[in-house]
Amino acid sequence: MTSPQTPDTLPSMGVLRARYGERYRWYLLLSVMVGTMASIMSSTIVNVAIPDMSHHFALGQERAQWVSSGFMVAMTVSMLTTPWLLSRYGYRRTYVGTMLLLLAGGIVGGLADHYPLVLMARVAEGLAAGVVQPIPAIIILRAFEPHEQGRASGIFGMGVVLAPAIGPSIGGVLVDLFGWRSIFFMVVPFCLASIWLAYKFVPKTAPGGVAAARGSGLDGRGLALGTVGTLCLLNGLVELRGDSPLQATLLLAGALIAFVAFVWWQRRLMAAGGAPLMNLALFRYRQFAMGSLVAFIYGTALFGSTYLLPVYMQVGLHLSASHVGTTLLPAGIVLALTIPLVGRMADKQPTWLLVSIGLALLAVSFALMAVLRLDSPLWLLVMFAIVGRIGLGFILPSLNLGSMRPLAKPLIPQGASAISFVRMLGGAVGVSLCAIILEWRLAAHGDSLANPVSTPARLAAFDEVFLMLAGLCALAVCAAWQLREKPDEDTAQHTG
């Protein structure tokens, strides 16, 4: 039994905009940006605490790594639940709920005296991070006019990029001073601030400004199939790097079967008039389908290079850990400055062009790594990293806009969660792909990472992995060109 809805009990974006004026949409963006920064920081910052945590709980490398892997699996799968949660509970309750879950994960993880509790806390944080990350893209496309969406994406992107750029540096200091528990507590002030902002600026309504309604239930079978597929994929890729080819093959086959079954079930549910976890009608929009392909390849290259670059600098060039952070810092600053500038450009320039430029710069950055030698000056590495980060700055504010602008408005929440899910799958593939190819090429050159001496053969192996990433980015440019709008074709396909 529900009570009558009034503006006082059920504030929509229109009511809040009237209350706070034209600046309201920026307050709303700030509110969700703080929470998203907290979720992204929680995903990246824990890596600096793993050695200290492993020593505290006497863990082997494989068990300790589940602190990161458990988070990633939970985050990837929970992204698919965002549209259902928003329609069922509305923006505010969904957002506040995720922040409370992230807050609980941080507090429990920081106080836990048993490793299983730490792992449960990380899974809880991953679930919260996955649900919250598609929300800003939905809000940008709904609360902002088309001529402001690029600027909003740029400002939001700058804030989100600063979190992983600054987080590990602050995390390293906290671990040295206060131990690994301090890493978990770091998200607490961000969560509290985001909850306070949410109660002021985030509407209670569901996407579209309508009241949140019970509607159909969550597609539990689809969620189970997606979870099994993601778990099998991530573990299968990890096993490929080990000495268990049969186990890796079985896990990857299980992932393929689970994802095929997932697609079959989604199609069946749509045909029966149900509410699927992922609406496959999204992929009938050419620009969204091509944008998803770009997102997968971009995720592969981005996450793969995030793994590869520090290994290359420490093991290939024999730079210290402090040198690695110092060398990559200018590139992080340039990225943070590039994103808002490109965001403004996205309001005036075609997004397919900006994405293509970004992918081309990223490809050039990877290809340039192949010219570095053991005696190359460090500033060259800094410059090549900056070229790549400028490329990322072109892609980040433009890709979501170019992919999702053509979607019918009711499909925007589904589109935001689907493209985030695809990007994260690409990221999981990218890390393992780089590790597998690096080990293969090192063996082909008669070297291994266990060798304490860096040789030209080792650099040649790294060069070949960087060239592979450059090739992937060049391939993605072909898909990015398909983000171009073709009004006549799209109108004929999607009207009615």
Coordinates of C-alpha atoms in Angstrom, one line a residue:
M1 CA 0.0 0.0 0.0
T2 CA 1.5 3.3 -1.1
S3 CA 0.7 6.9 0.0
P4 CA 0.0 9.6 -2.6
Q5 CA 3.1 11.0 -4.2
T6 CA 3.7 14.7 -3.8
P7 CA 6.7 16.9 -4.6
D8 CA 7.6 16.9 -0.9
T9 CA 7.6 13.1 -0.6
L10 CA 8.9 12.3 -4.0
P11 CA 11.2 15.0 -5.4
S12 CA 12.0 14.7 -9.0
M13 CA 14.8 16.4 -10.9
G14 CA 12.4 19.1 -12.0
V15 CA 11.4 19.9 -8.4
L16 CA 15.0 19.9 -7.2
R17 CA 16.0 22.1 -10.2
A18 CA 13.3 24.6 -9.3
R19 CA 14.5 24.6 -5.7
Y20 CA 18.2 25.0 -6.4
G21 CA 18.2 26.9 -9.7
E22 CA 20.2 26.3 -12.9
R23 CA 23.2 25.1 -11.0
Y24 CA 21.3 22.1 -9.7
R25 CA 22.5 19.7 -12.4
W26 CA 26.2 20.5 -11.4
Y27 CA 25.4 19.8 -7.7
L28 CA 23.8 16.5 -8.8
L29 CA 26.9 15.7 -10.8
L30 CA 29.2 16.5 -7.8
S31 CA 27.1 14.3 -5.6
V32 CA 27.5 11.2 -7.7
M33 CA 31.1 12.1 -8.5
V34 CA 32.2 11.9 -4.9
G35 CA 30.8 8.4 -4.5
T36 CA 32.2 7.2 -7.8
M37 CA 35.6 8.5 -6.8
A38 CA 35.3 6.5 -3.5
S39 CA 34.4 3.3 -5.4
I40 CA 37.3 3.7 -7.9
M41 CA 39.7 4.5 -5.2
S42 CA 38.7 1.4 -3.3
S43 CA 39.4 -0.7 -6.4
T44 CA 42.9 0.6 -7.0
I45 CA 44.3 1.6 -3.6
V46 CA 44.2 -1.9 -2.0
N47 CA 47.1 -3.1 -4.2
V48 CA 49.6 -1.2 -2.2
A49 CA 48.4 -3.0 1.0
I50 CA 48.5 -6.6 -0.3
P51 CA 52.2 -7.3 0.7
D52 CA 51.5 -6.0 4.3
M53 CA 48.2 -7.8 4.5
S54 CA 49.8 -11.1 3.2
H55 CA 52.4 -10.9 6.0
H56 CA 49.8 -10.1 8.6
F57 CA 47.6 -13.1 7.7
A58 CA 50.5 -15.4 6.5
L59 CA 48.9 -15.7 3.1
G60 CA 50.4 -17.1 -0.1
Q61 CA 50.4 -14.9 -3.2
E62 CA 47.4 -16.7 -4.7
R63 CA 45.1 -16.3 -1.7
A64 CA 46.2 -12.7 -1.2
Q65 CA 45.4 -11.9 -4.9
W66 CA 41.8 -12.8 -4.2
V67 CA 41.5 -9.5 -2.4
S68 CA 41.7 -7.8 -5.8
S69 CA 40.1 -10.6 -7.9
G70 CA 37.1 -10.9 -5.6
F71 CA 36.5 -7.1 -5.9
M72 CA 36.8 -7.2 -9.7
V73 CA 34.3 -10.1 -10.1
A74 CA 31.8 -8.5 -7.8
M75 CA 32.1 -5.2 -9.5
T76 CA 31.9 -6.5 -13.1
V77 CA 28.7 -8.6 -12.5
S78 CA 26.9 -6.0 -10.3
M79 CA 27.1 -3.4 -13.0
L80 CA 24.3 -5.3 -14.8
T81 CA 21.9 -4.8 -11.9
T82 CA 22.0 -1.0 -11.9
P83 CA 19.0 -0.4 -14.3
W84 CA 16.8 -2.8 -12.3
L85 CA 17.8 -1.2 -9.0
L86 CA 17.2 2.3 -10.3
S87 CA 13.7 1.4 -11.6
R88 CA 12.8 -0.5 -8.5
Y89 CA 14.2 1.9 -5.8
G90 CA 15.0 5.2 -7.6
Y91 CA 18.2 7.2 -7.8
R92 CA 18.5 8.2 -4.2
R93 CA 17.8 4.9 -2.5
T94 CA 20.0 3.0 -4.9
Y95 CA 22.9 5.5 -4.6
V96 CA 22.7 5.8 -0.8
G97 CA 22.4 2.0 -0.5
T98 CA 25.6 1.5 -2.5
M99 CA 27.4 4.1 -0.4
L100 CA 26.3 2.4 2.8
L101 CA 27.5 -0.9 1.5
L102 CA 30.9 0.6 0.5
L103 CA 31.1 2.3 3.9
A104 CA 30.3 -1.0 5.7
G105 CA 32.9 -2.8 3.5
G106 CA 35.6 -0.2 4.5
I107 CA 34.8 -0.4 8.2
V108 CA 34.5 -4.2 8.4
G109 CA 37.7 -4.7 6.3
G110 CA 39.6 -2.3 8.5
L111 CA 38.5 -3.9 11.7
A112 CA 38.6 -7.6 10.6
D113 CA 41.0 -10.0 12.3
H114 CA 40.3 -12.9 10.0
Y115 CA 41.1 -13.0 6.3
P116 CA 37.6 -14.4 5.2
L117 CA 36.1 -11.2 6.7
V118 CA 38.5 -9.1 4.8
L119 CA 37.6 -10.9 1.6
M120 CA 33.9 -10.5 2.3
A121 CA 34.4 -6.8 2.9
R122 CA 36.2 -6.5 -0.5
V123 CA 33.4 -8.3 -2.3
A124 CA 30.9 -6.0 -0.6
E125 CA 32.9 -3.0 -1.8
G126 CA 33.1 -4.5 -5.3
L127 CA 29.3 -4.9 -5.4
A128 CA 28.8 -1.3 -4.4
A129 CA 31.4 0.0 -6.9
G130 CA 29.8 -2.0 -9.8
V131 CA 26.3 -0.6 -9.1
V132 CA 27.4 3.0 -8.7
Q133 CA 29.7 3.4 -11.7
P134 CA 27.1 3.4 -14.5
I135 CA 24.9 6.0 -12.6
P136 CA 26.9 9.2 -13.6
A137 CA 26.6 8.4 -17.3
I138 CA 22.8 8.0 -16.9
I139 CA 22.6 11.3 -15.1
I140 CA 24.7 13.2 -17.6
L141 CA 22.5 12.1 -20.5
R142 CA 19.3 12.8 -18.6
A143 CA 20.0 15.9 -16.5
F144 CA 22.1 17.9 -19.0
E145 CA 21.2 19.3 -22.4
P146 CA 23.1 17.8 -25.4
H147 CA 25.3 20.9 -25.7
E148 CA 26.4 20.5 -22.1
Q149 CA 26.9 16.8 -21.9
G150 CA 30.5 16.9 -23.1
R151 CA 31.5 19.5 -20.6
A152 CA 29.8 17.5 -17.8
S153 CA 31.6 14.3 -18.9
G154 CA 34.9 16.1 -18.9
I155 CA 34.5 17.6 -15.4
F156 CA 33.3 14.3 -14.1
G157 CA 36.1 12.4 -15.9
M158 CA 38.8 14.7 -14.4
G159 CA 37.6 13.9 -10.9
V160 CA 37.3 10.2 -11.5
V161 CA 40.8 10.1 -13.0
L162 CA 42.4 11.9 -10.0
A163 CA 41.2 9.1 -7.7
P164 CA 43.3 6.3 -9.1
A165 CA 46.2 8.7 -9.8
I166 CA 46.4 10.1 -6.3
G167 CA 45.0 7.1 -4.4
P168 CA 48.0 4.7 -4.5
S169 CA 50.5 7.5 -3.5
I170 CA 48.4 8.4 -0.5
G171 CA 47.8 4.7 0.2
G172 CA 51.5 4.0 0.3
V173 CA 52.1 6.7 2.9
L174 CA 49.1 5.4 5.0
V175 CA 50.4 1.8 4.9
D176 CA 53.9 2.9 6.0
L177 CA 52.5 5.0 8.8
F178 CA 49.4 3.1 10.0
G179 CA 49.5 -0.3 8.3
W180 CA 47.2 -2.0 5.8
R181 CA 44.0 -1.4 7.8
S182 CA 44.2 2.4 7.1
I183 CA 43.5 1.6 3.4
F184 CA 40.0 0.4 4.1
F185 CA 39.2 3.4 6.3
M186 CA 40.2 5.8 3.5
V187 CA 36.8 5.5 1.8
V188 CA 34.9 6.4 4.9
P189 CA 34.9 10.2 4.7
F190 CA 34.1 10.0 0.9
C191 CA 31.1 7.8 1.6
L192 CA 29.8 10.0 4.4
A193 CA 30.2 13.1 2.2
S194 CA 28.4 11.4 -0.7
I195 CA 25.5 10.3 1.5
W196 CA 25.0 13.8 2.8
L197 CA 25.1 15.2 -0.8
A198 CA 22.7 12.6 -2.0
Y199 CA 20.0 13.6 0.5
K200 CA 20.3 17.2 -0.7
F201 CA 20.6 16.8 -4.5
V202 CA 19.9 13.3 -5.8
P203 CA 16.2 12.7 -6.7
K204 CA 14.1 9.9 -5.4
T205 CA 12.6 9.2 -8.7
A206 CA 13.6 6.5 -11.2
P207 CA 15.2 7.3 -14.6
G208 CA 12.7 9.3 -16.7
G209 CA 11.4 11.2 -13.6
V210 CA 8.7 8.6 -12.8
A211 CA 8.1 7.1 -9.4
A212 CA 10.2 4.0 -8.5
A213 CA 7.9 1.0 -8.9
R214 CA 8.0 -2.7 -8.0
G215 CA 7.6 -3.8 -11.6
S216 CA 9.1 -7.2 -12.5
G217 CA 11.7 -9.0 -10.3
L218 CA 15.4 -9.1 -10.9
D219 CA 16.5 -11.6 -13.6
G220 CA 18.2 -13.9 -11.1
R221 CA 18.9 -16.6 -13.7
G222 CA 20.6 -14.1 -16.0
L223 CA 22.6 -12.8 -13.0
A224 CA 23.7 -16.3 -12.1
L225 CA 24.8 -17.1 -15.6
G226 CA 26.7 -13.8 -15.9
T227 CA 28.4 -14.4 -12.5
V228 CA 29.5 -18.0 -13.5
G229 CA 30.7 -16.8 -16.9
T230 CA 32.7 -13.9 -15.4
L231 CA 34.2 -16.2 -12.6
C232 CA 35.2 -18.8 -15.1
L233 CA 36.7 -16.3 -17.5
L234 CA 38.8 -14.5 -14.9
N235 CA 40.1 -17.7 -13.3
G236 CA 40.6 -19.4 -16.7
L237 CA 42.8 -16.4 -17.8
V238 CA 44.8 -16.6 -14.5
E239 CA 45.3 -20.4 -15.0
L240 CA 46.6 -19.7 -18.5
R241 CA 49.5 -18.0 -16.8
G242 CA 50.2 -21.0 -14.7
D243 CA 51.1 -24.7 -15.3
S244 CA 47.5 -26.0 -15.6
P245 CA 46.5 -25.8 -19.3
L246 CA 43.8 -28.4 -18.9
Q247 CA 42.2 -26.5 -16.0
A248 CA 42.5 -23.2 -17.9
T249 CA 40.8 -24.8 -21.0
L250 CA 37.9 -26.2 -18.9
L251 CA 37.4 -22.8 -17.2
L252 CA 37.4 -20.9 -20.4
A253 CA 35.1 -23.4 -22.0
G254 CA 32.8 -23.0 -19.0
A255 CA 32.9 -19.2 -19.5
L256 CA 31.9 -19.5 -23.2
I257 CA 29.0 -21.9 -22.3
A258 CA 27.8 -19.6 -19.6
F259 CA 27.9 -16.5 -21.8
V260 CA 26.1 -18.3 -24.7
A261 CA 23.5 -19.5 -22.2
F262 CA 23.2 -15.9 -20.9
V263 CA 22.5 -14.5 -24.3
W264 CA 20.0 -17.3 -25.1
W265 CA 18.2 -16.6 -21.8
Q266 CA 18.1 -12.8 -22.3
R267 CA 16.6 -13.3 -25.8
R268 CA 14.0 -15.8 -24.4
L269 CA 13.1 -13.4 -21.6
M270 CA 12.7 -10.5 -24.1
A271 CA 10.5 -12.6 -26.4
A272 CA 8.3 -13.5 -23.4
G273 CA 7.9 -9.8 -22.5
G274 CA 10.0 -10.1 -19.3
A275 CA 12.7 -7.7 -18.0
P276 CA 16.1 -9.1 -19.0
L277 CA 19.3 -8.2 -17.1
M278 CA 20.8 -6.9 -20.3
N279 CA 18.4 -5.7 -23.0
L280 CA 19.9 -7.0 -26.3
A281 CA 17.9 -4.4 -28.2
L282 CA 20.7 -2.1 -27.4
F283 CA 22.9 -3.8 -29.9
R284 CA 20.5 -3.1 -32.7
Y285 CA 21.7 0.5 -32.5
R286 CA 24.8 0.5 -34.8
Q287 CA 26.6 3.2 -32.8
F288 CA 26.1 1.5 -29.5
A289 CA 27.2 -1.9 -30.9
M290 CA 30.4 -0.3 -32.3
G291 CA 30.9 1.7 -29.1
S292 CA 30.7 -1.5 -27.1
L293 CA 33.4 -3.1 -29.3
V294 CA 35.6 0.0 -28.8
A295 CA 35.0 -0.1 -25.1
F296 CA 36.1 -3.8 -24.9
I297 CA 39.3 -3.2 -26.9
Y298 CA 39.9 0.1 -25.0
G299 CA 39.5 -1.7 -21.7
T300 CA 41.9 -4.5 -22.8
A301 CA 44.5 -1.9 -23.8
L302 CA 44.0 0.4 -20.8
F303 CA 44.1 -2.3 -18.1
G304 CA 46.7 -4.3 -19.9
S305 CA 49.0 -1.3 -20.1
T306 CA 48.3 -0.4 -16.5
Y307 CA 49.8 -3.9 -15.6
L308 CA 52.5 -3.8 -18.2
L309 CA 54.0 -0.3 -17.8
P310 CA 55.2 -0.7 -14.1
V311 CA 56.5 -4.2 -14.8
Y312 CA 58.4 -2.9 -17.9
M313 CA 59.9 0.0 -15.9
Q314 CA 60.9 -2.1 -12.9
V315 CA 62.0 -5.3 -14.6
G316 CA 62.9 -4.1 -18.1
L317 CA 64.5 -0.8 -17.3
H318 CA 65.4 -1.5 -13.7
L319 CA 63.8 1.6 -12.2
S320 CA 62.9 1.7 -8.6
A321 CA 59.3 1.8 -7.4
S322 CA 59.6 5.4 -6.4
H323 CA 61.0 6.2 -9.9
V324 CA 58.0 4.5 -11.5
G325 CA 55.5 6.7 -9.5
T326 CA 57.5 9.8 -10.3
T327 CA 57.8 9.0 -14.0
L328 CA 54.1 8.3 -14.4
L329 CA 52.9 11.3 -12.3
P330 CA 53.3 14.0 -15.1
A331 CA 51.3 11.8 -17.4
G332 CA 48.5 11.5 -14.8
I333 CA 48.4 15.3 -14.4
V334 CA 48.3 15.8 -18.2
L335 CA 45.4 13.3 -18.4
A336 CA 43.5 15.2 -15.6
L337 CA 43.9 18.5 -17.5
T338 CA 43.1 17.0 -21.0
I339 CA 39.7 15.5 -20.0
P340 CA 37.8 18.7 -19.3
L341 CA 39.2 20.4 -22.4
V342 CA 38.1 17.4 -24.6
G343 CA 34.8 17.4 -22.8
R344 CA 34.1 20.9 -24.0
M345 CA 35.2 19.9 -27.5
A346 CA 32.7 16.9 -27.4
D347 CA 29.8 19.4 -27.2
K348 CA 30.9 20.8 -30.6
Q349 CA 33.0 18.2 -32.4
P350 CA 31.8 14.7 -33.6
T351 CA 32.5 12.2 -30.8
W352 CA 33.6 9.5 -33.3
L353 CA 36.4 11.9 -34.4
L354 CA 37.6 12.5 -30.8
V355 CA 37.5 8.8 -29.9
S356 CA 39.5 8.0 -33.1
I357 CA 42.1 10.6 -32.3
G358 CA 42.4 9.2 -28.8
L359 CA 42.8 5.6 -30.0
A360 CA 45.4 6.7 -32.6
L361 CA 47.4 8.6 -29.9
L362 CA 47.2 5.6 -27.6
A363 CA 48.5 3.3 -30.5
V364 CA 51.3 5.7 -31.2
S365 CA 52.3 5.8 -27.5
F366 CA 52.5 2.0 -27.3
A367 CA 54.4 1.8 -30.6
L368 CA 56.9 4.5 -29.4
M369 CA 57.8 2.3 -26.4
A370 CA 59.6 0.0 -28.9
V371 CA 62.3 2.6 -29.6
L372 CA 63.4 2.8 -25.9
R373 CA 66.7 1.1 -24.9
L374 CA 68.5 0.5 -21.6
D375 CA 70.5 3.7 -22.1
S376 CA 67.6 5.9 -23.3
P377 CA 67.0 9.1 -21.4
L378 CA 64.1 8.9 -18.9
W379 CA 62.4 12.0 -20.3
L380 CA 61.6 10.0 -23.5
L381 CA 59.6 7.5 -21.4
V382 CA 57.8 10.4 -19.7
M383 CA 56.9 11.9 -23.1
F384 CA 55.7 8.7 -24.5
A385 CA 53.5 8.1 -21.4
I386 CA 52.1 11.6 -21.8
V387 CA 51.1 10.9 -25.4
G388 CA 49.2 7.9 -24.3
R389 CA 47.4 9.8 -21.5
I390 CA 46.4 12.5 -23.9
G391 CA 44.9 9.8 -26.0
L392 CA 43.0 8.5 -23.0
G393 CA 41.8 12.1 -22.3
F394 CA 40.2 12.1 -25.8
I395 CA 38.5 8.8 -25.3
L396 CA 37.1 9.0 -21.8
P397 CA 34.6 11.9 -22.2
S398 CA 33.6 11.0 -25.7
L399 CA 33.0 7.2 -25.9
N400 CA 29.9 7.0 -23.7
L401 CA 28.3 10.0 -25.3
G402 CA 28.9 8.8 -28.8
S403 CA 27.7 5.3 -28.0
M404 CA 24.6 6.2 -26.0
R405 CA 23.2 9.5 -27.5
P406 CA 21.3 7.6 -30.2
L407 CA 19.6 5.3 -27.7
A408 CA 15.9 5.7 -26.9
K409 CA 15.7 7.3 -23.5
P410 CA 14.3 4.2 -21.7
L411 CA 17.3 2.3 -22.8
I412 CA 19.9 4.7 -21.4
P413 CA 20.3 3.0 -18.0
Q414 CA 20.7 -0.4 -19.7
G415 CA 23.2 1.1 -22.1
A416 CA 25.3 2.6 -19.3
S417 CA 25.5 -0.7 -17.4
A418 CA 26.1 -2.8 -20.5
I419 CA 29.0 -0.7 -21.8
S420 CA 30.6 -0.6 -18.3
F421 CA 30.3 -4.4 -18.1
V422 CA 31.9 -4.9 -21.5
R423 CA 34.7 -2.5 -20.7
M424 CA 35.5 -4.3 -17.4
L425 CA 35.5 -7.7 -19.2
G426 CA 38.0 -6.2 -21.7
G427 CA 40.1 -5.0 -18.8
A428 CA 40.2 -8.5 -17.2
V429 CA 41.2 -10.0 -20.5
G430 CA 43.8 -7.3 -21.1
V431 CA 45.8 -7.9 -17.9
S432 CA 46.0 -11.7 -18.5
L433 CA 46.6 -11.2 -22.2
C434 CA 49.7 -9.0 -21.6
A435 CA 51.0 -11.4 -18.9
I436 CA 50.6 -14.5 -21.2
I437 CA 52.1 -12.9 -24.3
L438 CA 55.0 -11.4 -22.3
E439 CA 55.9 -14.8 -20.8
W440 CA 55.6 -16.4 -24.3
R441 CA 57.9 -13.8 -25.9
L442 CA 60.4 -13.9 -23.0
A443 CA 60.7 -17.7 -23.5
A444 CA 61.0 -17.2 -27.2
H445 CA 63.9 -14.8 -26.6
G446 CA 65.5 -17.2 -24.0
D447 CA 64.8 -15.0 -21.0
S448 CA 62.5 -14.9 -18.0
L449 CA 61.4 -12.4 -15.4
A450 CA 63.3 -14.4 -12.8
N451 CA 66.6 -13.3 -14.4
P452 CA 67.9 -10.3 -12.3
V453 CA 69.8 -8.8 -15.3
S454 CA 67.9 -6.9 -17.9
T455 CA 69.0 -7.6 -21.5
P456 CA 68.2 -6.4 -25.0
A457 CA 66.3 -9.7 -25.5
R458 CA 64.1 -8.9 -22.5
L459 CA 63.4 -5.4 -23.9
A460 CA 62.5 -7.0 -27.3
A461 CA 59.9 -9.2 -25.6
F462 CA 58.3 -6.1 -23.9
D463 CA 58.5 -4.3 -27.3
E464 CA 56.4 -7.0 -28.9
V465 CA 53.7 -6.8 -26.2
F466 CA 53.6 -3.0 -26.6
L467 CA 53.3 -3.4 -30.4
M468 CA 50.4 -5.9 -29.8
L469 CA 48.6 -3.2 -27.7
A470 CA 49.3 -0.7 -30.5
G471 CA 47.7 -3.0 -33.0
L472 CA 44.6 -3.5 -30.8
C473 CA 44.1 0.3 -30.6
A474 CA 44.6 0.7 -34.3
L475 CA 41.9 -2.0 -34.8
A476 CA 39.6 -0.1 -32.4
V477 CA 39.9 3.0 -34.6
C478 CA 38.0 1.1 -37.4
A479 CA 35.1 0.5 -35.0
A480 CA 35.3 4.1 -33.7
W481 CA 34.6 5.3 -37.2
Q482 CA 31.3 3.5 -37.1
L483 CA 30.2 5.8 -34.3
R484 CA 29.4 8.4 -37.0
E485 CA 25.7 9.3 -37.1
K486 CA 23.7 8.2 -40.1
P487 CA 20.3 9.8 -39.4
D488 CA 18.4 8.3 -42.3
E489 CA 19.6 4.7 -41.6
D490 CA 19.1 4.9 -37.8
T491 CA 15.7 6.6 -38.0
A492 CA 14.4 3.9 -40.4
Q493 CA 15.7 1.2 -38.1
H494 CA 14.4 2.4 -34.8
T495 CA 11.1 4.2 -35.4
G496 CA 7.9 2.5 -34.5

